[in-house]
Amino acid sequence: MVLGPSLHASAFAYAGAGCVLLGDSGTGKSRILAQALMHGARMIADDQVLLRAEHGVLIAKAHATLEGVLELRGMGLITVPFLASHPIHLVVQLRPQVHERLPEPETAEYEGVAVPCLTVASGPSLSVPSLLLYLKAVQEKRTLPTDWRPKA
């Protein structure tokens, strides 16, 4: 997947690892962001994410007019503390349904910088704590191949 410099997306950082959430309107980007914030994540951006490549690292930030603004669907807009910019380690593509238990690894690319990309079901069954654990594992290069099996 090739990313553009401006995305309809949300982004957050958790324990030093950055994540961009992509998906159509209503797929839960802001909901997942809000849940991640409640688990200690820091917001980078909601609704619009700007990307740039710096020295082989993908960096995300908010549009200036949306810095610190989070939409809580059905409730309104609020302001929250935010990070001015942050490196991105994982791109999550939200889809209404995904049936793969152990998906093949994918990447998302912007200006020659590739980062792991994960496609997940966007519904209420998405576990934000599991997503945060996976994000840290990606950042620390602790993910195993899908065909990994324990040694007998």
Backbone as a printed PyTorch tensor [residue, N CA C, xyz], in Angstrom:
tensor([[[  0.8540,  -1.1660,   0.0000],
         [  0.0000,   0.0000,   0.0000],
         [  0.9020,   1.2320,   0.0000]],

        [[  0.6100,   2.1730,  -0.8680],
         [  1.3640,   3.4180,  -0.9380],
         [  0.5310,   4.5160,  -0.2740]],

        [[  1.1360,   5.2210,   0.6560],
         [  0.4560,   6.2800,   1.3980],
         [  0.7460,   7.6330,   0.7760]],

        [[ -0.1920,   8.5580,   0.9180],
         [  0.0090,   9.9230,   0.4700],
         [  0.4700,  10.7890,   1.6300]],

        [[  0.8670,  12.0310,   1.3510],
         [  1.3690,  12.9070,   2.4240],
         [  0.2880,  13.3490,   3.4050]],

        [[ -0.9900,  13.3280,   2.9810],
         [ -2.0960,  13.6840,   3.8610],
         [ -3.1090,  12.5450,   3.8290]],

        [[ -3.4950,  12.0760,   5.0080],
         [ -4.3840,  10.9260,   5.1080],
         [ -5.6120,  11.2480,   5.9420]],

        [[ -6.7570,  10.6720,   5.5430],
         [ -7.9270,  10.6750,   6.4220],
         [ -7.6630,   9.5430,   7.4020]],

        [[ -7.1340,   9.8870,   8.5740],
         [ -6.6360,   8.8830,   9.5040],
         [ -6.5350,   9.4720,  10.9030]],

        [[ -6.1710,   8.6240,  11.8440],
         [ -5.8370,   9.0410,  13.2030],
         [ -4.4700,   8.4580,  13.5130]],

        [[ -3.7700,   9.0430,  14.4700],
         [ -2.4450,   8.5400,  14.8340],
         [ -2.1980,   8.7640,  16.3170]],

        [[ -1.4590,   7.8090,  16.9020],
         [ -1.1090,   7.9190,  18.3170],
         [  0.2460,   7.2650,  18.5510]],

        [[  0.8090,   7.5520,  19.7180],
         [  2.0480,   6.9160,  20.1490],
         [  1.7830,   6.2370,  21.4810]],

        [[  2.3600,   5.0620,  21.6380],
         [  2.2210,   4.3140,  22.8800],
         [  3.5950,   3.7740,  23.2670]],

        [[  4.0880,   4.1960,  24.4060],
         [  5.3730,   3.7220,  24.9210],
         [  6.4770,   3.8280,  23.8740]],

        [[  6.4840,   4.9290,  23.1330],
         [  7.5220,   5.1730,  22.1430],
         [  7.2570,   4.6310,  20.7590]],

        [[  6.1830,   3.8840,  20.5760],
         [  5.8500,   3.2960,  19.2780],
         [  4.6800,   4.0610,  18.6630]],

        [[  4.7950,   4.4240,  17.3760],
         [  3.7590,   5.2030,  16.7110],
         [  2.8920,   4.3610,  15.7970]],

        [[  1.6090,   4.7050,  15.7340],
         [  0.6270,   3.9570,  14.9500],
         [ -0.2860,   4.9180,  14.1990]],

        [[ -0.5490,   4.6160,  12.9200],
         [ -1.5370,   5.3400,  12.1220],
         [ -2.7180,   4.4080,  11.9000]],

        [[ -3.9260,   4.9100,  12.1240],
         [ -5.1620,   4.1630,  11.8950],
         [ -5.8250,   4.6900,  10.6260]],

        [[ -5.9700,   3.8280,   9.6190],
         [ -6.6300,   4.1860,   8.3660],
         [ -7.9780,   3.5020,   8.2850]],

        [[ -8.9230,   4.1200,   7.5890],
         [-10.2210,   3.4890,   7.3760],
         [-11.2300,   4.4970,   6.8840]],

        [[-12.2920,   3.9810,   6.2920],
         [-13.3680,   4.8420,   5.8360],
         [-14.0230,   5.5420,   7.0200]],

        [[-14.7790,   6.5830,   6.7300],
         [-15.5160,   7.2900,   7.7650],
         [-16.4330,   6.3090,   8.4900]],

        [[-16.4320,   6.3590,   9.8130],
         [-17.2990,   5.4970,  10.6060],
         [-16.7010,   4.1440,  10.9560]],

        [[-15.4470,   3.8700,  10.5610],
         [-14.8530,   2.5640,  10.8700],
         [-14.2640,   2.4910,  12.2750]],

        [[-14.2210,   3.5990,  12.9950],
         [-13.7920,   3.5460,  14.3890],
         [-12.4160,   4.0990,  14.6750]],

        [[-11.8460,   4.8720,  13.7710],
         [-10.5080,   5.4230,  13.9940],
         [-10.4640,   6.2490,  15.2830]],

        [[-11.3850,   7.1750,  15.4240],
         [-11.3950,   8.0400,  16.6100],
         [-11.7570,   7.2560,  17.8650]],

        [[-12.6420,   6.2720,  17.7550],
         [-13.0140,   5.4320,  18.9010],
         [-11.8040,   4.6520,  19.3980]],

        [[-11.0570,   4.0680,  18.4760],
         [ -9.8710,   3.3000,  18.8550],
         [ -8.8180,   4.2360,  19.4540]],

        [[ -8.6630,   5.4070,  18.8520],
         [ -7.7370,   6.4000,  19.3940],
         [ -8.1270,   6.7600,  20.8220]],

        [[ -9.4020,   7.0320,  21.0710],
         [ -9.8650,   7.3900,  22.4170],
         [ -9.5870,   6.2510,  23.4030]],

        [[ -9.8310,   5.0200,  22.9820],
         [ -9.5610,   3.8800,  23.8610],
         [ -8.0590,   3.7490,  24.1360]],

        [[ -7.2380,   3.9580,  23.1040],
         [ -5.7810,   3.8990,  23.2940],
         [ -5.3380,   4.9760,  24.2800]],

        [[ -5.9320,   6.1720,  24.1830],
         [ -5.5890,   7.2500,  25.1230],
         [ -5.8990,   6.8260,  26.5590]],

        [[ -6.9920,   6.1100,  26.7500],
         [ -7.3690,   5.6620,  28.0880],
         [ -6.4130,   4.5950,  28.6180]],

        [[ -5.6100,   4.0000,  27.7330],
         [ -4.6010,   3.0040,  28.1290],
         [ -3.1990,   3.6190,  28.1830]],

        [[ -3.1060,   4.9480,  28.1140],
         [ -1.8230,   5.6060,  28.2640],
         [ -1.1580,   6.0750,  26.9810]],

        [[ -1.8220,   5.9060,  25.8420],
         [ -1.2650,   6.4050,  24.5840],
         [ -1.3390,   7.9230,  24.5520]],

        [[ -0.5950,   8.5260,  23.6380],
         [ -0.6200,   9.9750,  23.4200],
         [ -1.0980,  10.2360,  22.0030]],

        [[ -2.0060,  11.1660,  21.8350],
         [ -2.5310,  11.4860,  20.5140],
         [ -1.4970,  12.2460,  19.6940]],

        [[ -1.3950,  11.8730,  18.4190],
         [ -0.6410,  12.6520,  17.4460],
         [ -1.6440,  13.4600,  16.6350]],

        [[ -2.6620,  12.7800,  16.0930],
         [ -3.6420,  13.4700,  15.2490],
         [ -4.9230,  12.6600,  15.1650]],

        [[ -6.0250,  13.3640,  14.9330],
         [ -7.3080,  12.7210,  14.6490],
         [ -7.8930,  13.3600,  13.3990]],

        [[ -8.4520,  12.5580,  12.5560],
         [ -9.1370,  12.9360,  11.3190],
         [ -8.2010,  13.1850,  10.1450]],

        [[ -7.1600,  13.9580,  10.3270],
         [ -6.2020,  14.2480,   9.2540],
         [ -4.7870,  14.0780,   9.7860]],

        [[ -3.9990,  13.2560,   9.1150],
         [ -2.6130,  13.0030,   9.5030],
         [ -1.7120,  13.4120,   8.3470]],

        [[ -0.6950,  14.1840,   8.6530],
         [  0.3220,  14.5530,   7.6680],
         [  1.5350,  13.6510,   7.8680]],

        [[  2.1020,  13.1530,   6.7710],
         [  3.2800,  12.2960,   6.8240],
         [  4.4540,  12.9700,   6.1490]],

        [[  5.6420,  12.6500,   6.6340],
         [  6.8670,  13.0450,   5.9510],
         [  7.9100,  11.9690,   6.2510]],

        [[  8.8350,  11.8200,   5.3370],
         [  9.9380,  10.8830,   5.5330],
         [ 11.1670,  11.6840,   5.9410]],

        [[ 11.8140,  11.2570,   7.0170],
         [ 13.0320,  11.9140,   7.4960],
         [ 14.0810,  10.8550,   7.8010]],

        [[ 15.1500,  10.8520,   7.0270],
         [ 16.2740,   9.9360,   7.2720],
         [ 15.8080,   8.4890,   7.3990]],

        [[ 14.8990,   8.0720,   6.5100],
         [ 14.4400,   6.6960,   6.5100],
         [ 13.4000,   6.3560,   7.5560]],

        [[ 12.8250,   7.3680,   8.2000],
         [ 11.8000,   7.1540,   9.2220],
         [ 10.5420,   7.8970,   8.8100]],

        [[  9.3910,   7.2510,   8.9650],
         [  8.1100,   7.8800,   8.6650],
         [  7.6460,   8.6640,   9.8870]],

        [[  7.3520,   9.9480,   9.7010],
         [  6.9490,  10.8420,  10.7890],
         [  5.5120,  11.3130,  10.5340]],

        [[  4.6850,  11.2970,  11.5850],
         [  3.2960,  11.7620,  11.4830],
         [  3.0950,  12.9880,  12.3550]],

        [[  2.2070,  13.8720,  11.8890],
         [  1.7940,  15.0330,  12.6880],
         [  0.3870,  15.4210,  12.2660]],

        [[ -0.2380,  16.2930,  13.0500],
         [ -1.5910,  16.7720,  12.7550],
         [ -1.5280,  18.0010,  11.8660]],

        [[ -2.6190,  18.2530,  11.1370],
         [ -2.7790,  19.5490,  10.4770],
         [ -2.8380,  20.6030,  11.5800]],

        [[ -2.2550,  21.7500,  11.3440],
         [ -2.1690,  22.7980,  12.3660],
         [ -3.5370,  23.1570,  12.9480]],

        [[ -4.5720,  23.1900,  12.1290],
         [ -5.8990,  23.5900,  12.6100],
         [ -6.5700,  22.5060,  13.4470]],

        [[ -6.0390,  21.2710,  13.4170],
         [ -6.6550,  20.1650,  14.1520],
         [ -5.7990,  19.6520,  15.3000]],

        [[ -4.7150,  20.3410,  15.6220],
         [ -3.8370,  19.8790,  16.7000],
         [ -4.6100,  19.7690,  18.0120]],

        [[ -4.5610,  18.5960,  18.6190],
         [ -5.2010,  18.3770,  19.9110],
         [ -6.7030,  18.2210,  19.8800]],

        [[ -7.3170,  18.1570,  18.6850],
         [ -8.7760,  18.0340,  18.5800],
         [ -9.1380,  16.5770,  18.3200]],

        [[-10.0200,  16.0240,  19.1370],
         [-10.4830,  14.6440,  19.0150],
         [-11.9990,  14.6430,  18.8870]],

        [[-12.5010,  13.9280,  17.8820],
         [-13.9480,  13.7920,  17.7180],
         [-14.4330,  12.5640,  18.4620]],

        [[-15.3980,  12.7650,  19.3340],
         [-16.0880,  11.6620,  19.9980],
         [-17.4590,  11.5600,  19.3350]],

        [[-17.5830,  10.6190,  18.4080],
         [-18.7760,  10.5040,  17.5770],
         [-20.0340,  10.4480,  18.4350]],

        [[-20.9870,  11.2740,  18.0780],
         [-22.2480,  11.3350,  18.8020],
         [-22.1870,  12.1910,  20.0560]],

        [[-20.9940,  12.6850,  20.4040],
         [-20.8400,  13.5010,  21.6030],
         [-20.3340,  14.8960,  21.2780]],

        [[-19.3010,  14.9790,  20.4510],
         [-18.7610,  16.2830,  20.0940],
         [-17.2520,  16.2620,  19.9800]],

        [[-16.6890,  17.4630,  19.8720],
         [-15.2480,  17.6430,  19.7600],
         [-14.6840,  18.0320,  21.1140]],

        [[-13.5290,  17.4720,  21.4580],
         [-12.8440,  17.8390,  22.6950],
         [-11.3750,  18.1220,  22.3620]],

        [[-10.6770,  18.7420,  23.2800],
         [ -9.2400,  18.9170,  23.1180],
         [ -8.5290,  17.9890,  24.0900]],

        [[ -7.4060,  17.4570,  23.6470],
         [ -6.5900,  16.5690,  24.4750],
         [ -5.1250,  16.9310,  24.2580]],

        [[ -4.2600,  16.6110,  25.2150],
         [ -2.8350,  16.8160,  24.9870],
         [ -2.3970,  16.0060,  23.7670]],

        [[ -1.4240,  16.5320,  23.0210],
         [ -1.0040,  15.8480,  21.7980],
         [  0.4990,  15.9860,  21.6150]],

        [[  1.0430,  15.1020,  20.7870],
         [  2.4470,  15.1650,  20.3990],
         [  2.5450,  15.9410,  19.0920]],

        [[  3.5050,  16.8340,  18.9810],
         [  3.6580,  17.6380,  17.7610],
         [  3.9680,  16.7650,  16.5580]],

        [[  4.7560,  15.7210,  16.7430],
         [  5.0620,  14.7590,  15.6830],
         [  5.6510,  13.5270,  16.3500]],

        [[  5.6560,  12.4170,  15.5950],
         [  6.1810,  11.1770,  16.1680],
         [  6.4810,  10.1860,  15.0610]],

        [[  7.5420,   9.3630,  15.2120],
         [  7.8130,   8.2980,  14.2370],
         [  6.6970,   7.2530,  14.2440]],

        [[  6.4390,   6.6860,  13.0790],
         [  5.3950,   5.6710,  12.9240],
         [  6.0340,   4.3070,  12.7100]],

        [[  5.5620,   3.3180,  13.4770],
         [  6.0870,   1.9600,  13.4100],
         [  5.0910,   0.9730,  12.8170]],

        [[  3.8040,   1.3580,  12.7750],
         [  2.7680,   0.4480,  12.3040],
         [  1.6220,   1.2480,  11.6940]],

        [[  1.1090,   0.7610,  10.5680],
         [ -0.0970,   1.3040,   9.9580],
         [ -1.1760,   0.2340,  10.1160]],

        [[ -2.3400,   0.6170,  10.6330],
         [ -3.4610,  -0.3030,  10.8110],
         [ -4.5800,   0.1270,   9.8800]],

        [[ -4.9580,  -0.7710,   8.9770],
         [ -6.0610,  -0.5390,   8.0400],
         [ -7.3050,  -1.1690,   8.6330]],

        [[ -8.3240,  -0.3560,   8.9130],
         [ -9.5770,  -0.8500,   9.4940],
         [-10.5490,  -1.2040,   8.3840]],

        [[-11.0980,  -2.3970,   8.4450],
         [-12.0820,  -2.8820,   7.4760],
         [-13.2830,  -3.4190,   8.2530]],

        [[-14.4700,  -3.3930,   7.6310],
         [-15.6530,  -3.9130,   8.3340],
         [-15.5020,  -5.3760,   8.7450]],

        [[-14.9140,  -6.2050,   7.8810],
         [-14.7370,  -7.6170,   8.2150],
         [-13.3870,  -8.0970,   7.7090]],

        [[-12.7140,  -8.8480,   8.5320],
         [-11.4660,  -9.5150,   8.1650],
         [-11.5510, -10.9110,   8.7550]],

        [[-11.2280, -11.9160,   7.9510],
         [-11.4160, -13.2930,   8.4090],
         [-10.1160, -14.0430,   8.6690]],

        [[ -8.9780, -13.4200,   8.4130],
         [ -7.7210, -14.1270,   8.5900],
         [ -7.2840, -14.1130,  10.0380]],

        [[ -7.0030, -15.2990,  10.5540],
         [ -6.5380, -15.4110,  11.9340],
         [ -5.0850, -14.9820,  12.0560]],

        [[ -4.2560, -15.4020,  11.1280],
         [ -2.8400, -15.0320,  11.1010],
         [ -2.5210, -14.4960,   9.7120]],

        [[ -2.7150, -13.2010,   9.4870],
         [ -2.5220, -12.6430,   8.1440],
         [ -1.0560, -12.6080,   7.7320]],

        [[ -0.8360, -12.6590,   6.4400],
         [  0.5140, -12.5240,   5.9080],
         [  0.9930, -11.0920,   6.1430]],

        [[  2.2870, -10.9150,   6.4090],
         [  2.8120,  -9.5620,   6.6320],
         [  2.6390,  -8.6710,   5.4010]],

        [[  2.2490,  -7.4250,   5.6410],
         [  2.1100,  -6.4240,   4.5890],
         [  2.9000,  -5.1870,   5.0190]],

        [[  3.1360,  -4.2880,   4.0600],
         [  3.7790,  -3.0280,   4.3900],
         [  3.0210,  -1.8790,   3.7570]],

        [[  3.1890,  -0.7030,   4.3270],
         [  2.6940,   0.5450,   3.7570],
         [  3.9310,   1.3960,   3.5010]],

        [[  3.9180,   2.1470,   2.4060],
         [  5.1060,   2.8980,   2.0230],
         [  4.7770,   4.3470,   1.7210]],

        [[  5.6880,   5.2340,   2.1470],
         [  5.6090,   6.6510,   1.8120],
         [  7.0190,   7.1550,   1.5650]],

        [[  7.2310,   7.7540,   0.4060],
         [  8.5380,   8.2910,   0.0110],
         [  9.6770,   7.3120,   0.2740]],

        [[  9.4600,   6.0560,  -0.0700],
         [ 10.5080,   5.0530,   0.0660],
         [ 10.6610,   4.4700,   1.4530]],

        [[  9.8730,   4.9290,   2.4200],
         [  9.9310,   4.3890,   3.7790],
         [  8.7850,   3.3990,   3.9420]],

        [[  9.1300,   2.1440,   4.2110],
         [  8.1270,   1.1010,   4.3980],
         [  7.9730,   0.7920,   5.8870]],

        [[  6.7150,   0.6560,   6.3110],
         [  6.4250,   0.2640,   7.6940],
         [  5.4340,  -0.8910,   7.6520]],

        [[  5.4510,  -1.7580,   8.6700],
         [  4.4820,  -2.8510,   8.7020],
         [  3.0550,  -2.3210,   8.6640]],

        [[  2.1810,  -3.0650,   8.0000],
         [  0.7650,  -2.7010,   7.8730],
         [ -0.0730,  -3.9060,   8.2720]],

        [[ -1.0630,  -3.6730,   9.0920],
         [ -1.9440,  -4.7180,   9.5910],
         [ -3.3760,  -4.3530,   9.2240]],

        [[ -4.1210,  -5.2860,   8.6480],
         [ -5.5290,  -5.0700,   8.3410],
         [ -6.3540,  -5.8130,   9.3780]],

        [[ -7.2370,  -5.0870,  10.0790],
         [ -8.0450,  -5.6800,  11.1490],
         [ -9.5090,  -5.2980,  10.9870]],

        [[-10.3830,  -6.1110,  11.5830],
         [-11.8100,  -5.8060,  11.6080],
         [-12.0280,  -4.6240,  12.5450]],

        [[-12.8450,  -3.6810,  12.1040],
         [-12.9930,  -2.4260,  12.8470],
         [-14.0840,  -2.4430,  13.9030]],

        [[-14.7990,  -3.5160,  14.0460],
         [-15.9320,  -3.5550,  14.9610],
         [-15.5400,  -3.5690,  16.4250]],

        [[-16.5430,  -3.7250,  17.2930],
         [-16.3090,  -3.6770,  18.7330],
         [-15.4530,  -4.8360,  19.2430]],

        [[-15.2510,  -5.8810,  18.4260],
         [-14.4280,  -7.0050,  18.8800],
         [-12.9390,  -6.6830,  18.8410]],

        [[-12.5580,  -5.5580,  18.2070],
         [-11.1470,  -5.1800,  18.1670],
         [-10.6740,  -4.8530,  19.5730]],

        [[ -9.6550,  -5.5540,  20.0210],
         [ -9.0980,  -5.3550,  21.3570],
         [ -7.9880,  -4.3150,  21.2900]],

        [[ -8.2290,  -3.1470,  21.8640],
         [ -7.2200,  -2.0960,  21.8670],
         [ -5.9920,  -2.5210,  22.6790]],

        [[ -6.1410,  -3.1600,  23.8530],
         [ -4.9250,  -3.6300,  24.5430],
         [ -4.0910,  -4.5820,  23.6760]],

        [[ -4.7450,  -5.4800,  22.9270],
         [ -4.0040,  -6.3720,  22.0300],
         [ -3.3010,  -5.5810,  20.9360]],

        [[ -3.9670,  -4.5680,  20.4040],
         [ -3.3500,  -3.7180,  19.3860],
         [ -2.1180,  -3.0140,  19.9550]],

        [[ -2.2040,  -2.5260,  21.1830],
         [ -1.0630,  -1.8560,  21.8120],
         [  0.1000,  -2.8290,  22.0260]],

        [[ -0.2050,  -4.0600,  22.4300],
         [  0.8440,  -5.0750,  22.5840],
         [  1.5080,  -5.3840,  21.2510]],

        [[  0.7000,  -5.5120,  20.1960],
         [  1.2420,  -5.8030,  18.8660],
         [  2.1030,  -4.6400,  18.3780]],

        [[  1.6480,  -3.4170,  18.5890],
         [  2.4080,  -2.2370,  18.1860],
         [  3.7950,  -2.2520,  18.8190]],

        [[  3.8780,  -2.5200,  20.1240],
         [  5.1740,  -2.5820,  20.8020],
         [  6.0220,  -3.7290,  20.2580]],

        [[  5.4120,  -4.8710,  19.9640],
         [  6.1590,  -6.0030,  19.4100],
         [  6.7290,  -5.6560,  18.0370]],

        [[  5.9600,  -4.9330,  17.2190],
         [  6.4500,  -4.5080,  15.9050],
         [  7.6310,  -3.5670,  16.0880]],

        [[  7.4720,  -2.5730,  16.9500],
         [  8.5470,  -1.6010,  17.1860],
         [  9.8280,  -2.3000,  17.6450]],

        [[  9.6780,  -3.2950,  18.4910],
         [ 10.8330,  -3.9960,  19.0540],
         [ 11.2570,  -5.2020,  18.2180]],

        [[ 10.6270,  -5.3690,  17.0480],
         [ 10.9460,  -6.4630,  16.1260],
         [ 10.8180,  -7.8310,  16.8080]],

        [[  9.6800,  -8.0240,  17.5080],
         [  9.4150,  -9.2720,  18.2010],
         [  8.2660, -10.0630,  17.5890]],

        [[  7.8660,  -9.7370,  16.3550],
         [  6.7860, -10.5000,  15.7190],
         [  7.3700, -11.7540,  15.0810]],

        [[  6.5960, -12.8270,  15.1090],
         [  7.0150, -14.1120,  14.5540],
         [  6.3480, -14.3290,  13.2040]],

        [[  6.9510, -15.1070,  12.3180],
         [  6.3050, -15.4100,  11.0460],
         [  5.0310, -16.2190,  11.2660]],

        [[  4.0930, -16.1140,  10.3230],
         [  2.7960, -16.7910,  10.4880],
         [  2.9370, -18.3130,  10.5150]],

        [[  4.0140, -18.8430,   9.9430],
         [  4.1840, -20.3060,   9.9480],
         [  5.0530, -20.7980,  11.0980]],

        [[  5.3470, -19.9290,  12.0590],
         [  6.1570, -20.3190,  13.2150],
         [  5.4420, -21.3780,  14.0430]],

        [[  6.1870, -22.3460,  14.4830],
         [  5.6590, -23.3660,  15.3780],
         [  6.7090, -23.6110,  16.4620]],

        [[  6.2550, -23.8950,  17.6850],
         [  7.2330, -24.1740,  18.7470],
         [  8.0320, -25.4280,  18.4400]],

        [[  9.2570, -25.4520,  18.9290],
         [ 10.1080, -26.6210,  18.7390],
         [  9.6090, -27.7560,  19.6320]],

        [[  9.6160, -28.9390,  19.0870],
         [  9.1290, -30.1200,  19.8400],
         [ 10.1370, -30.5580,  20.8720]]])
